[in-house]
mmCIF file of C-alpha atoms and ligand atoms in Angstrom:
data_model
loop_
_atom_site.group_PDB
_atom_site.id
_atom_site.type_symbol
_atom_site.label_atom_id
_atom_site.label_comp_id
_atom_site.label_asym_id
_atom_site.label_seq_id
_atom_site.Cartn_x
_atom_site.Cartn_y
_atom_site.Cartn_z
ATOM 1 C CA UNK N 235 110.501 82.205 99.660
ATOM 2 C CA UNK N 236 110.371 84.135 102.894
ATOM 3 C CA UNK N 237 108.960 87.615 102.989
ATOM 4 C CA UNK N 238 110.171 89.681 105.927
ATOM 5 C CA UNK N 239 108.100 92.235 107.827
ATOM 6 C CA UNK N 240 109.138 95.355 105.964
ATOM 7 C CA UNK N 241 109.068 98.651 107.895
ATOM 8 C CA UNK N 242 110.234 100.772 104.944
ATOM 9 C CA UNK N 243 108.900 104.350 104.938
ATOM 10 C CA UNK N 244 108.306 104.307 101.191
ATOM 11 C CA UNK N 245 108.163 102.596 98.831
ATOM 12 C CA UNK N 246 106.511 100.515 101.511
ATOM 13 C CA UNK N 247 105.252 96.984 101.953
ATOM 14 C CA UNK N 248 102.272 95.820 99.890
ATOM 15 C CA UNK N 249 99.643 93.262 100.898
ATOM 16 C CA UNK N 250 100.649 89.755 99.904
ATOM 17 C CA UNK N 251 97.248 88.936 98.288
ATOM 18 C CA UNK N 252 97.685 91.998 96.048
ATOM 19 C CA UNK N 253 101.164 90.933 94.968
ATOM 20 C CA UNK N 254 99.932 87.405 94.303
ATOM 21 C CA UNK N 255 97.057 88.640 92.160
ATOM 22 C CA UNK N 256 99.373 90.951 90.204
ATOM 23 C CA UNK N 257 101.759 88.040 89.729
ATOM 24 C CA UNK N 258 98.957 85.789 88.475
ATOM 25 C CA UNK N 259 97.814 88.498 86.035
ATOM 26 C CA UNK N 260 101.272 89.515 84.921
ATOM 27 C CA UNK N 261 101.307 87.556 81.660
ATOM 28 C CA UNK N 262 97.689 88.020 80.746
ATOM 29 C CA UNK N 263 95.054 90.253 82.271
ATOM 30 C CA UNK N 264 91.534 88.894 82.331
ATOM 31 C CA UNK N 265 91.464 87.366 78.843
ATOM 32 C CA UNK N 266 92.952 90.461 77.196
ATOM 33 C CA UNK N 267 95.706 88.455 75.480
ATOM 34 C CA UNK N 268 98.323 90.709 77.118
ATOM 35 C CA UNK N 269 99.141 92.109 80.540
ATOM 36 C CA UNK N 270 97.440 95.278 81.721
ATOM 37 C CA UNK N 271 100.669 97.264 81.154
ATOM 38 C CA UNK N 272 100.950 96.258 77.515
ATOM 39 C CA UNK N 273 97.643 97.589 76.248
ATOM 40 C CA UNK N 274 96.256 101.029 75.466
ATOM 41 C CA UNK N 275 95.236 103.193 78.399
ATOM 42 C CA UNK N 276 92.226 104.231 76.276
ATOM 43 C CA UNK N 277 91.043 100.694 75.552
ATOM 44 C CA UNK N 278 88.032 99.196 77.364
ATOM 45 C CA UNK N 279 90.193 96.951 79.594
ATOM 46 C CA UNK N 280 92.272 99.671 81.177
ATOM 47 C CA UNK N 281 89.350 102.106 81.246
ATOM 48 C CA UNK N 282 87.514 99.575 83.398
ATOM 49 C CA UNK N 283 90.497 99.252 85.752
ATOM 50 C CA UNK N 284 90.775 103.041 86.003
ATOM 51 C CA UNK N 285 87.073 103.593 86.637
ATOM 52 C CA UNK N 286 86.923 100.889 89.299
ATOM 53 C CA UNK N 287 89.979 102.270 91.084
ATOM 54 C CA UNK N 288 88.402 105.717 91.278
ATOM 55 C CA UNK N 289 85.025 104.321 92.369
ATOM 56 C CA UNK N 290 86.673 102.159 95.045
ATOM 57 C CA UNK N 291 88.736 105.055 96.397
ATOM 58 C CA UNK N 292 85.600 107.221 96.496
ATOM 59 C CA UNK N 293 83.854 104.494 98.512
ATOM 60 C CA UNK N 294 86.830 103.922 100.816
ATOM 61 C CA UNK N 295 87.270 107.609 101.652
ATOM 62 C CA UNK N 296 83.625 108.746 101.265
ATOM 63 C CA UNK N 297 84.713 111.364 98.724
ATOM 64 C CA UNK N 298 81.814 113.723 97.871
ATOM 65 C CA UNK N 299 80.735 114.132 94.231
ATOM 66 C CA UNK N 300 81.813 117.757 94.082
ATOM 67 C CA UNK N 301 85.439 116.594 94.337
ATOM 68 C CA UNK N 302 87.479 115.406 91.363
ATOM 69 C CA UNK N 303 89.858 112.473 91.900
ATOM 70 C CA UNK N 304 93.003 112.523 89.759
ATOM 71 C CA UNK N 305 95.617 109.794 89.272
ATOM 72 C CA UNK N 306 98.793 111.584 88.200
ATOM 73 C CA UNK N 307 102.487 110.969 87.681
ATOM 74 C CA UNK N 308 105.199 113.118 89.223
ATOM 75 C CA UNK N 309 104.890 112.190 92.878
ATOM 76 C CA UNK N 310 103.748 114.317 95.765
ATOM 77 C CA UNK N 311 106.595 116.783 95.275
ATOM 78 C CA UNK N 312 105.373 117.759 91.806
ATOM 79 C CA UNK N 313 101.919 118.504 93.208
ATOM 80 C CA UNK N 314 103.537 120.873 95.708
ATOM 81 C CA UNK N 315 104.649 123.053 92.789
ATOM 82 C CA UNK N 316 101.507 122.524 90.698
ATOM 83 C CA UNK N 317 99.116 123.601 93.425
ATOM 84 C CA UNK N 318 100.798 126.982 93.585
ATOM 85 C CA UNK N 319 100.652 127.377 89.785
ATOM 86 C CA UNK N 320 97.020 126.323 89.606
ATOM 87 C CA UNK N 321 95.425 127.988 92.593
ATOM 88 C CA UNK N 322 97.362 131.173 93.405
ATOM 89 C CA UNK N 323 97.327 134.317 91.280
ATOM 90 C CA UNK N 324 100.779 135.793 90.524
ATOM 91 C CA UNK N 325 102.095 137.398 93.719
ATOM 92 C CA UNK N 326 99.200 136.133 95.838
ATOM 93 C CA UNK N 327 100.027 134.918 99.348
ATOM 94 C CA UNK N 328 99.693 131.290 100.424
ATOM 95 C CA UNK N 329 100.124 130.127 104.021
ATOM 96 C CA UNK N 330 102.322 127.182 105.023
ATOM 97 C CA UNK N 331 102.246 125.374 108.342
ATOM 98 C CA UNK N 332 105.636 123.693 108.632
ATOM 99 C CA UNK N 333 105.788 120.718 110.988
ATOM 100 C CA UNK N 334 108.698 118.769 109.503
ATOM 101 C CA UNK N 335 110.784 117.907 106.473
ATOM 102 C CA UNK N 336 107.862 117.550 104.040
ATOM 103 C CA UNK N 337 106.243 120.794 105.079
ATOM 104 C CA UNK N 338 109.553 122.486 104.302
ATOM 105 C CA UNK N 339 109.660 120.765 100.920
ATOM 106 C CA UNK N 340 106.150 121.955 100.102
ATOM 107 C CA UNK N 341 107.183 125.517 100.919
ATOM 108 C CA UNK N 342 110.310 125.259 98.797
ATOM 109 C CA UNK N 343 108.452 123.925 95.766
ATOM 110 C CA UNK N 344 105.858 126.709 95.934
ATOM 111 C CA UNK N 345 108.249 129.606 96.545
ATOM 112 C CA UNK N 346 109.009 130.415 92.885
ATOM 113 C CA UNK N 347 105.308 130.907 92.185
ATOM 114 C CA UNK N 348 103.639 132.404 95.239
ATOM 115 C CA UNK N 349 104.233 134.731 98.124
ATOM 116 C CA UNK N 350 104.730 131.746 100.433
ATOM 117 C CA UNK N 351 104.239 132.718 104.081
ATOM 118 C CA UNK N 352 105.185 130.590 107.050
ATOM 119 C CA UNK N 353 102.082 130.610 109.231
ATOM 120 C CA UNK N 354 103.714 128.388 111.859
ATOM 121 C CA UNK N 355 107.015 126.570 112.108
ATOM 122 C CA UNK N 356 107.988 123.746 114.439
ATOM 123 C CA UNK N 357 111.679 123.764 113.491
ATOM 124 C CA UNK N 358 112.909 125.670 116.584
ATOM 125 C CA UNK N 359 111.576 122.779 118.682
ATOM 126 C CA UNK N 360 113.222 120.190 116.416
ATOM 127 C CA UNK N 361 109.824 119.347 114.852
ATOM 128 C CA UNK N 362 108.854 117.379 117.959
ATOM 129 C CA UNK N 363 105.427 118.972 118.299
ATOM 130 C CA UNK N 364 102.759 120.818 116.320
ATOM 131 C CA UNK N 365 102.683 124.586 116.928
ATOM 132 C CA UNK N 366 99.378 125.334 118.687
ATOM 133 C CA UNK N 367 96.640 126.615 116.396
ATOM 134 C CA UNK N 368 96.260 129.892 118.358
ATOM 135 C CA UNK N 369 99.844 130.810 117.434
ATOM 136 C CA UNK N 370 99.372 130.431 113.672
ATOM 137 C CA UNK N 371 99.622 133.674 111.704
ATOM 138 C CA UNK N 372 97.207 133.264 108.800
ATOM 139 C CA UNK N 373 97.128 135.807 105.970
ATOM 140 C CA UNK N 374 93.831 137.425 104.983
ATOM 141 C CA UNK N 375 93.148 136.654 101.326
ATOM 142 C CA UNK N 376 95.619 133.774 101.123
ATOM 143 C CA UNK N 377 95.123 131.510 98.098
ATOM 144 C CA UNK N 378 95.178 128.485 100.415
ATOM 145 C CA UNK N 379 96.609 127.142 103.660
ATOM 146 C CA UNK N 380 98.913 124.131 103.318
ATOM 147 C CA UNK N 381 99.861 121.625 105.992
ATOM 148 C CA UNK N 382 101.327 118.123 106.199
ATOM 149 C CA UNK N 383 98.893 115.749 107.885
ATOM 150 C CA UNK N 384 101.644 113.298 108.804
ATOM 151 C CA UNK N 385 105.357 114.055 108.757
ATOM 152 C CA UNK N 386 106.894 110.803 107.563
ATOM 153 C CA UNK N 387 110.424 111.552 108.771
ATOM 154 C CA UNK N 388 109.786 113.411 112.025
ATOM 155 C CA UNK N 389 106.867 111.208 113.098
ATOM 156 C CA UNK N 390 104.534 114.108 113.848
ATOM 157 C CA UNK N 391 100.854 113.791 112.965
ATOM 158 C CA UNK N 392 97.820 116.065 113.202
ATOM 159 C CA UNK N 393 95.035 114.351 115.176
ATOM 160 C CA UNK N 394 92.361 116.780 113.955
ATOM 161 C CA UNK N 395 91.769 118.746 110.805
ATOM 162 C CA UNK N 396 92.736 122.339 111.658
ATOM 163 C CA UNK N 397 90.162 125.089 111.267
ATOM 164 C CA UNK N 398 91.684 127.814 109.073
ATOM 165 C CA UNK N 399 88.678 129.968 108.271
ATOM 166 C CA UNK N 400 88.107 131.295 104.754
ATOM 167 C CA UNK N 401 91.042 130.007 102.719
ATOM 168 C CA UNK N 402 90.775 126.489 101.298
ATOM 169 C CA UNK N 403 92.778 123.917 103.211
ATOM 170 C CA UNK N 404 95.376 121.972 101.188
ATOM 171 C CA UNK N 405 96.942 118.925 102.798
ATOM 172 C CA UNK N 406 99.740 116.501 102.090
ATOM 173 C CA UNK N 407 98.362 113.096 103.116
ATOM 174 C CA UNK N 408 101.115 111.091 101.424
ATOM 175 C CA UNK N 409 101.857 108.975 104.466
ATOM 176 C CA UNK N 410 98.462 108.853 106.192
ATOM 177 C CA UNK N 411 95.750 108.818 103.517
ATOM 178 C CA UNK N 412 92.971 106.327 104.204
ATOM 179 C CA UNK N 413 94.463 105.473 107.609
ATOM 180 C CA UNK N 414 91.337 106.672 109.416
ATOM 181 C CA UNK N 415 87.954 108.158 108.467
ATOM 182 C CA UNK N 416 88.330 111.725 107.178
ATOM 183 C CA UNK N 417 85.787 114.452 106.407
ATOM 184 C CA UNK N 418 86.984 115.281 102.892
ATOM 185 C CA UNK N 419 84.563 118.221 102.688
ATOM 186 C CA UNK N 420 86.811 120.148 105.103
ATOM 187 C CA UNK N 421 89.491 120.365 102.386
ATOM 188 C CA UNK N 422 90.091 122.199 99.155
ATOM 189 C CA UNK N 423 92.726 119.704 98.075
ATOM 190 C CA UNK N 424 94.249 116.481 99.397
ATOM 191 C CA UNK N 425 97.207 114.857 97.709
ATOM 192 C CA UNK N 426 99.190 111.693 98.354
ATOM 193 C CA UNK N 427 101.956 109.826 96.626
ATOM 194 C CA UNK N 428 100.718 106.237 96.637
ATOM 195 C CA UNK N 429 103.922 104.571 97.800
ATOM 196 C CA UNK N 430 103.287 104.909 101.534
ATOM 197 C CA UNK N 431 99.712 104.021 102.292
ATOM 198 C CA UNK N 432 98.018 103.229 98.990
ATOM 199 C CA UNK N 433 100.234 101.060 96.871
ATOM 200 C CA UNK N 434 103.120 101.383 94.455
ATOM 201 C CA UNK N 435 105.302 104.396 93.744
ATOM 202 C CA UNK N 436 104.618 106.147 90.450
ATOM 203 C CA UNK N 437 101.062 107.344 90.879
ATOM 204 C CA UNK N 438 99.821 110.228 92.999
ATOM 205 C CA UNK N 439 96.232 110.746 94.055
ATOM 206 C CA UNK N 440 94.889 114.310 94.020
ATOM 207 C CA UNK N 441 91.424 114.955 95.447
ATOM 208 C CA UNK N 442 90.323 118.491 94.634
ATOM 209 C CA UNK N 443 87.084 120.453 95.099
ATOM 210 C CA UNK N 444 85.775 121.050 91.607
ATOM 211 C CA UNK N 445 84.986 124.752 92.026
ATOM 212 C CA UNK N 446 88.691 125.423 92.707
ATOM 213 C CA UNK N 447 89.522 124.119 89.228
ATOM 214 C CA UNK N 448 87.932 127.313 87.857
ATOM 215 C CA UNK N 449 90.608 129.502 89.430
ATOM 216 C CA UNK N 450 92.854 131.118 86.835
ATOM 217 C CA UNK N 451 96.119 130.541 88.694
ATOM 218 C CA UNK N 452 99.203 131.430 86.689
ATOM 219 C CA UNK N 453 100.352 131.017 83.084
ATOM 220 C CA UNK N 454 101.288 127.359 82.669
ATOM 221 C CA UNK N 455 101.452 124.585 80.122
ATOM 222 C CA UNK N 456 98.349 122.459 79.711
ATOM 223 C CA UNK N 457 100.154 119.449 81.175
ATOM 224 C CA UNK N 458 100.532 121.404 84.445
ATOM 225 C CA UNK N 459 96.845 122.264 84.505
ATOM 226 C CA UNK N 460 94.720 120.299 86.995
ATOM 227 C CA UNK N 461 91.490 121.302 85.205
ATOM 228 C CA UNK N 462 92.773 119.720 81.993
ATOM 229 C CA UNK N 463 93.713 116.532 83.824
ATOM 230 C CA UNK N 464 90.252 116.437 85.417
ATOM 231 C CA UNK N 465 88.508 117.068 82.070
ATOM 232 C CA UNK N 466 90.414 114.175 80.488
ATOM 233 C CA UNK N 467 89.926 111.709 83.378
ATOM 234 C CA UNK N 468 93.678 111.834 84.168
ATOM 235 C CA UNK N 469 94.481 110.727 80.617
ATOM 236 C CA UNK N 470 95.813 113.968 79.231
ATOM 237 C CA UNK N 471 98.930 111.980 78.423
ATOM 238 C CA UNK N 472 99.740 108.305 79.021
ATOM 239 C CA UNK N 473 99.077 107.674 82.711
ATOM 240 C CA UNK N 474 101.159 105.270 84.856
ATOM 241 C CA UNK N 475 98.890 102.350 84.071
ATOM 242 C CA UNK N 476 100.696 99.659 86.075
ATOM 243 C CA UNK N 477 100.774 101.787 89.198
ATOM 244 C CA UNK N 478 97.146 102.805 88.819
ATOM 245 C CA UNK N 479 96.142 99.143 88.408
ATOM 246 C CA UNK N 480 98.165 98.062 91.450
ATOM 247 C CA UNK N 481 96.737 100.874 93.583
ATOM 248 C CA UNK N 482 93.286 99.715 92.464
ATOM 249 C CA UNK N 483 94.047 96.219 93.774
ATOM 250 C CA UNK N 484 95.069 97.740 97.119
ATOM 251 C CA UNK N 485 91.753 99.662 97.283
ATOM 252 C CA UNK N 486 89.815 96.421 96.694
ATOM 253 C CA UNK N 487 91.873 94.657 99.359
ATOM 254 C CA UNK N 488 91.185 97.478 101.835
ATOM 255 C CA UNK N 489 87.453 97.350 101.168
ATOM 256 C CA UNK N 490 87.437 93.573 101.622
ATOM 257 C CA UNK N 491 89.332 93.919 104.927
ATOM 258 C CA UNK N 492 86.624 96.209 106.306
ATOM 259 C CA UNK N 493 87.483 99.649 104.963
ATOM 260 C CA UNK N 494 89.058 102.685 106.551
ATOM 261 C CA UNK N 495 87.277 102.369 109.909
ATOM 262 C CA UNK N 496 88.776 98.893 110.370
ATOM 263 C CA UNK N 497 92.253 100.124 109.414
ATOM 264 C CA UNK N 498 91.915 102.983 111.896
ATOM 265 C CA UNK N 499 91.326 100.440 114.682
ATOM 266 C CA UNK N 500 94.290 98.323 113.581
ATOM 267 C CA UNK N 501 96.526 101.387 113.254
ATOM 268 C CA UNK N 502 95.576 102.544 116.762
ATOM 269 C CA UNK N 503 96.460 99.133 118.219
ATOM 270 C CA UNK N 504 99.722 98.851 116.261
ATOM 271 C CA UNK N 505 101.018 102.287 117.189
ATOM 272 C CA UNK N 506 99.938 101.942 120.846
ATOM 273 C CA UNK N 507 101.879 98.678 121.135
ATOM 274 C CA UNK N 508 105.018 100.244 119.703
ATOM 275 C CA UNK N 509 104.883 103.432 121.786
ATOM 276 C CA UNK N 510 104.126 101.376 124.927
ATOM 277 C CA UNK N 511 107.185 99.244 124.198
ATOM 278 C CA UNK N 512 109.334 102.366 123.811
ATOM 279 C CA UNK N 513 107.899 104.245 126.805
ATOM 280 C CA UNK N 514 108.012 101.133 128.997
ATOM 281 C CA UNK N 515 111.690 100.479 128.280
ATOM 282 C CA UNK N 516 112.943 102.706 131.114
ATOM 283 C CA UNK N 517 114.929 104.838 128.678
ATOM 284 C CA UNK N 518 116.561 102.040 126.698
ATOM 285 C CA UNK N 519 114.459 103.236 123.739
ATOM 286 C CA UNK N 520 113.049 106.720 123.348
ATOM 287 C CA UNK N 521 110.707 108.640 121.060
ATOM 288 C CA UNK N 522 111.029 112.405 121.381
ATOM 289 C CA UNK N 523 107.724 113.546 119.873
ATOM 290 C CA UNK N 524 105.111 115.175 122.140
ATOM 291 C CA UNK N 525 102.628 112.440 123.006
ATOM 292 C CA UNK N 526 99.612 114.231 121.487
ATOM 293 C CA UNK N 527 101.430 114.711 118.170
ATOM 294 C CA UNK N 528 102.884 111.226 117.785
ATOM 295 C CA UNK N 529 102.342 109.657 114.394
ATOM 296 C CA UNK N 530 100.443 106.392 114.098
ATOM 297 C CA UNK N 531 102.161 105.715 110.767
ATOM 298 C CA UNK N 532 105.867 106.418 111.320
ATOM 299 C CA UNK N 533 107.494 105.781 114.673
ATOM 300 C CA UNK N 534 111.041 107.161 114.915
ATOM 301 C CA UNK N 535 112.957 105.946 117.952
ATOM 302 C CA UNK N 536 116.463 105.997 119.337
ATOM 303 C CA UNK N 537 118.473 103.518 121.359
ATOM 304 C CA UNK N 538 119.948 105.013 124.529
ATOM 305 C CA UNK N 539 123.385 104.031 123.259
ATOM 306 C CA UNK N 540 123.912 104.750 119.523
ATOM 307 C CA UNK N 541 126.832 102.305 119.593
ATOM 308 C CA UNK N 542 124.155 99.573 119.631
ATOM 309 C CA UNK N 543 122.448 100.829 116.441
ATOM 310 C CA UNK N 544 124.386 98.622 114.041
ATOM 311 C CA UNK N 545 123.786 95.507 116.156
ATOM 312 C CA UNK N 546 120.095 96.338 116.458
ATOM 313 C CA UNK N 547 119.766 96.661 112.691
ATOM 314 C CA UNK N 548 121.731 93.511 111.966
ATOM 315 C CA UNK N 549 119.859 91.368 114.461
ATOM 316 C CA UNK N 550 116.424 92.708 113.551
ATOM 317 C CA UNK N 551 117.093 91.938 109.877
ATOM 318 C CA UNK N 552 118.154 88.407 110.817
ATOM 319 C CA UNK N 553 114.871 88.094 112.715
ATOM 320 C CA UNK N 554 112.924 88.991 109.558
ATOM 321 C CA UNK N 555 112.282 92.646 110.445
ATOM 322 C CA UNK N 556 113.762 94.851 107.726
ATOM 323 C CA UNK N 557 114.177 98.546 106.824
ATOM 324 C CA UNK N 558 114.237 99.859 110.391
ATOM 325 C CA UNK N 559 117.104 102.295 109.846
ATOM 326 C CA UNK N 560 116.011 105.854 110.553
ATOM 327 C CA UNK N 561 116.068 108.622 107.947
ATOM 328 C CA UNK N 562 119.478 110.261 107.660
ATOM 329 C CA UNK N 563 117.992 113.600 108.815
ATOM 330 C CA UNK N 564 117.269 112.124 112.275
ATOM 331 C CA UNK N 565 119.361 108.974 112.562
ATOM 332 C CA UNK N 566 118.314 106.223 114.952
ATOM 333 C CA UNK N 567 115.487 103.910 113.919
ATOM 334 C CA UNK N 568 112.112 104.314 112.285
ATOM 335 C CA UNK N 569 109.288 101.815 112.014
ATOM 336 C CA UNK N 570 106.743 102.694 109.341
ATOM 337 C CA UNK N 571 103.524 100.859 110.113
ATOM 338 C CA UNK N 572 101.088 101.843 107.381
ATOM 339 C CA UNK N 573 97.741 100.196 106.615
ATOM 340 C CA UNK N 574 99.582 97.429 104.801
ATOM 341 C CA UNK N 575 101.719 96.430 107.827
ATOM 342 C CA UNK N 576 99.992 93.502 109.547
ATOM 343 C CA UNK N 577 99.498 93.595 113.314
ATOM 344 C CA UNK N 578 101.619 90.435 113.557
ATOM 345 C CA UNK N 579 104.544 92.448 112.130
ATOM 346 C CA UNK N 580 104.321 95.062 114.872
ATOM 347 C CA UNK N 581 103.913 92.350 117.516
ATOM 348 C CA UNK N 582 107.061 90.675 116.208
ATOM 349 C CA UNK N 583 108.942 93.990 116.323
ATOM 350 C CA UNK N 584 107.806 94.739 119.891
ATOM 351 C CA UNK N 585 108.864 91.241 121.002
ATOM 352 C CA UNK N 586 112.237 91.674 119.296
ATOM 353 C CA UNK N 587 112.762 95.057 120.987
ATOM 354 C CA UNK N 588 112.041 93.616 124.437
ATOM 355 C CA UNK N 589 114.342 90.692 123.800
ATOM 356 C CA UNK N 590 117.111 92.958 122.493
ATOM 357 C CA UNK N 591 116.821 95.119 125.604
ATOM 358 C CA UNK N 592 116.975 92.051 127.843
ATOM 359 C CA UNK N 593 120.227 91.056 126.184
ATOM 360 C CA UNK N 594 121.874 94.483 125.850
ATOM 361 C CA UNK N 595 120.160 96.597 128.546
HETATM 362 C C1 PLP L 1006 107.235 110.678 100.607
HETATM 363 C C2 PLP L 1006 106.559 111.968 100.875
HETATM 364 C C3 PLP L 1006 106.587 113.030 99.956
HETATM 365 C C4 PLP L 1006 107.363 112.961 98.667
HETATM 366 O O1 PLP L 1006 106.748 112.096 97.782
HETATM 367 P P1 PLP L 1006 107.354 111.863 96.310
HETATM 368 O O2 PLP L 1006 106.318 110.953 95.725
HETATM 369 O O3 PLP L 1006 108.694 111.244 96.480
HETATM 370 O O4 PLP L 1006 107.401 113.183 95.629
HETATM 371 C C5 PLP L 1006 105.891 114.173 100.268
HETATM 372 N N1 PLP L 1006 105.215 114.293 101.424
HETATM 373 C C6 PLP L 1006 105.163 113.304 102.332
HETATM 374 C C7 PLP L 1006 104.394 113.492 103.593
HETATM 375 C C8 PLP L 1006 105.837 112.112 102.091
HETATM 376 O O5 PLP L 1006 105.794 111.121 102.998
#
C-alpha cells in the first residue's frame, strides 16, 4: 500500500492513525458485538462517542458554555439556508460580506428567506482581496452579518475577526475551523462542513450562542429548527453516526498532537513554505491573492505557461502528490493544506515544484 500526499480541497486527507483505528474498529467497536455504525444512535455506546466528540471539540476550540454545539447532516450549504430561516424575521435584512464563491453561495441560499444585502463584494477585483472594513455598508437592525472566514476556491482568508457592531456575526469556517486559536465569543454562529478540516464528509458542526436559539425566525418544520436540534442533542432524527464517530477520532488526534495552537504553528510554516516557493520562482509560478489576504489552507497557483498544466499534474501524481488540479472556476492548480496535511507533504510539494521549474523553466 502506498498512500500519496493528497492535496484535495474536500473531501480531504485524513490522518493515517485515525484511518487505522477506524479500520481496526470496523468489524466490532469496543466489545459492542457490532461496529459503531450498526447500533442505535440512542444506545449507551454511541451516546458515549457523541458526548466525547462534543467535549473534545469544546476543549480543542475553547467553546464557552453559553454556546450549543450541533452535529448535523446536510452540509454547510444547508446551514446557509437554515440560518436565515431560524434567525431572521420575515422580510428582515441580513448583511453578507462576499469574498469568493462560498460567500456567493451563502447569499444565494438565504435569498428566498431574508432581505439579503451585500455589505461588501470582492468580485470586481476577481476575489483577490478582502474589501477593507471601512468600505462595508452594514444595515442597522440586520438579523446578522455573514462572512466566509476562508474562501476555499479563491484562497482568500480573513486574518482577524471583523468587528461588525450590534448584529451577531455568523461565519462559514468550513475550510479553516480549528486551524488556529479563535475567540468563539465574538460570534453568534460558526458553522463548518467537516470534510475540509475536521474529518469526513457527512457531518456539519454548528456552534451557536444559546440566546439566539430563542429568536422566532420564520415558519419552518421542526427538522429545520436549530433549537429543536439543540434540545435533542442533535438526535432529532438519526444522525450521521459514522461521520460523527470519525470526526471524534480526528478531535482526539488533534488534542494528542498538541491542539489548535500547535496546528496554527504548523499551518503557518506550511503555507509560508509554499508561498515562498511560488514567490521565489521568478514568475514561473504565481499566486494572485493580495499577500495580507492569502489563505493558509488553500493555495491556488498558476504556471506561467498553461500548456505545462497537464504535465505538471501528471508528473506530480507520479511523484505521489495528488489532487493538485485547481477548481474549474479558476483553473490552474490548488494545494489544500489543512490541519491533516503533514509538513512533510508540503515539503515534498515544494521540492517537486522547484525540480519541475528546473526542468521546464
Ligand atoms: C466546501 C465548502 C462549503 C460547502 O460545503 P458542503 O458541505 O458541500 O455543503 C461551504 N463553504 C465553504 C467555505 C466550503 O469550503
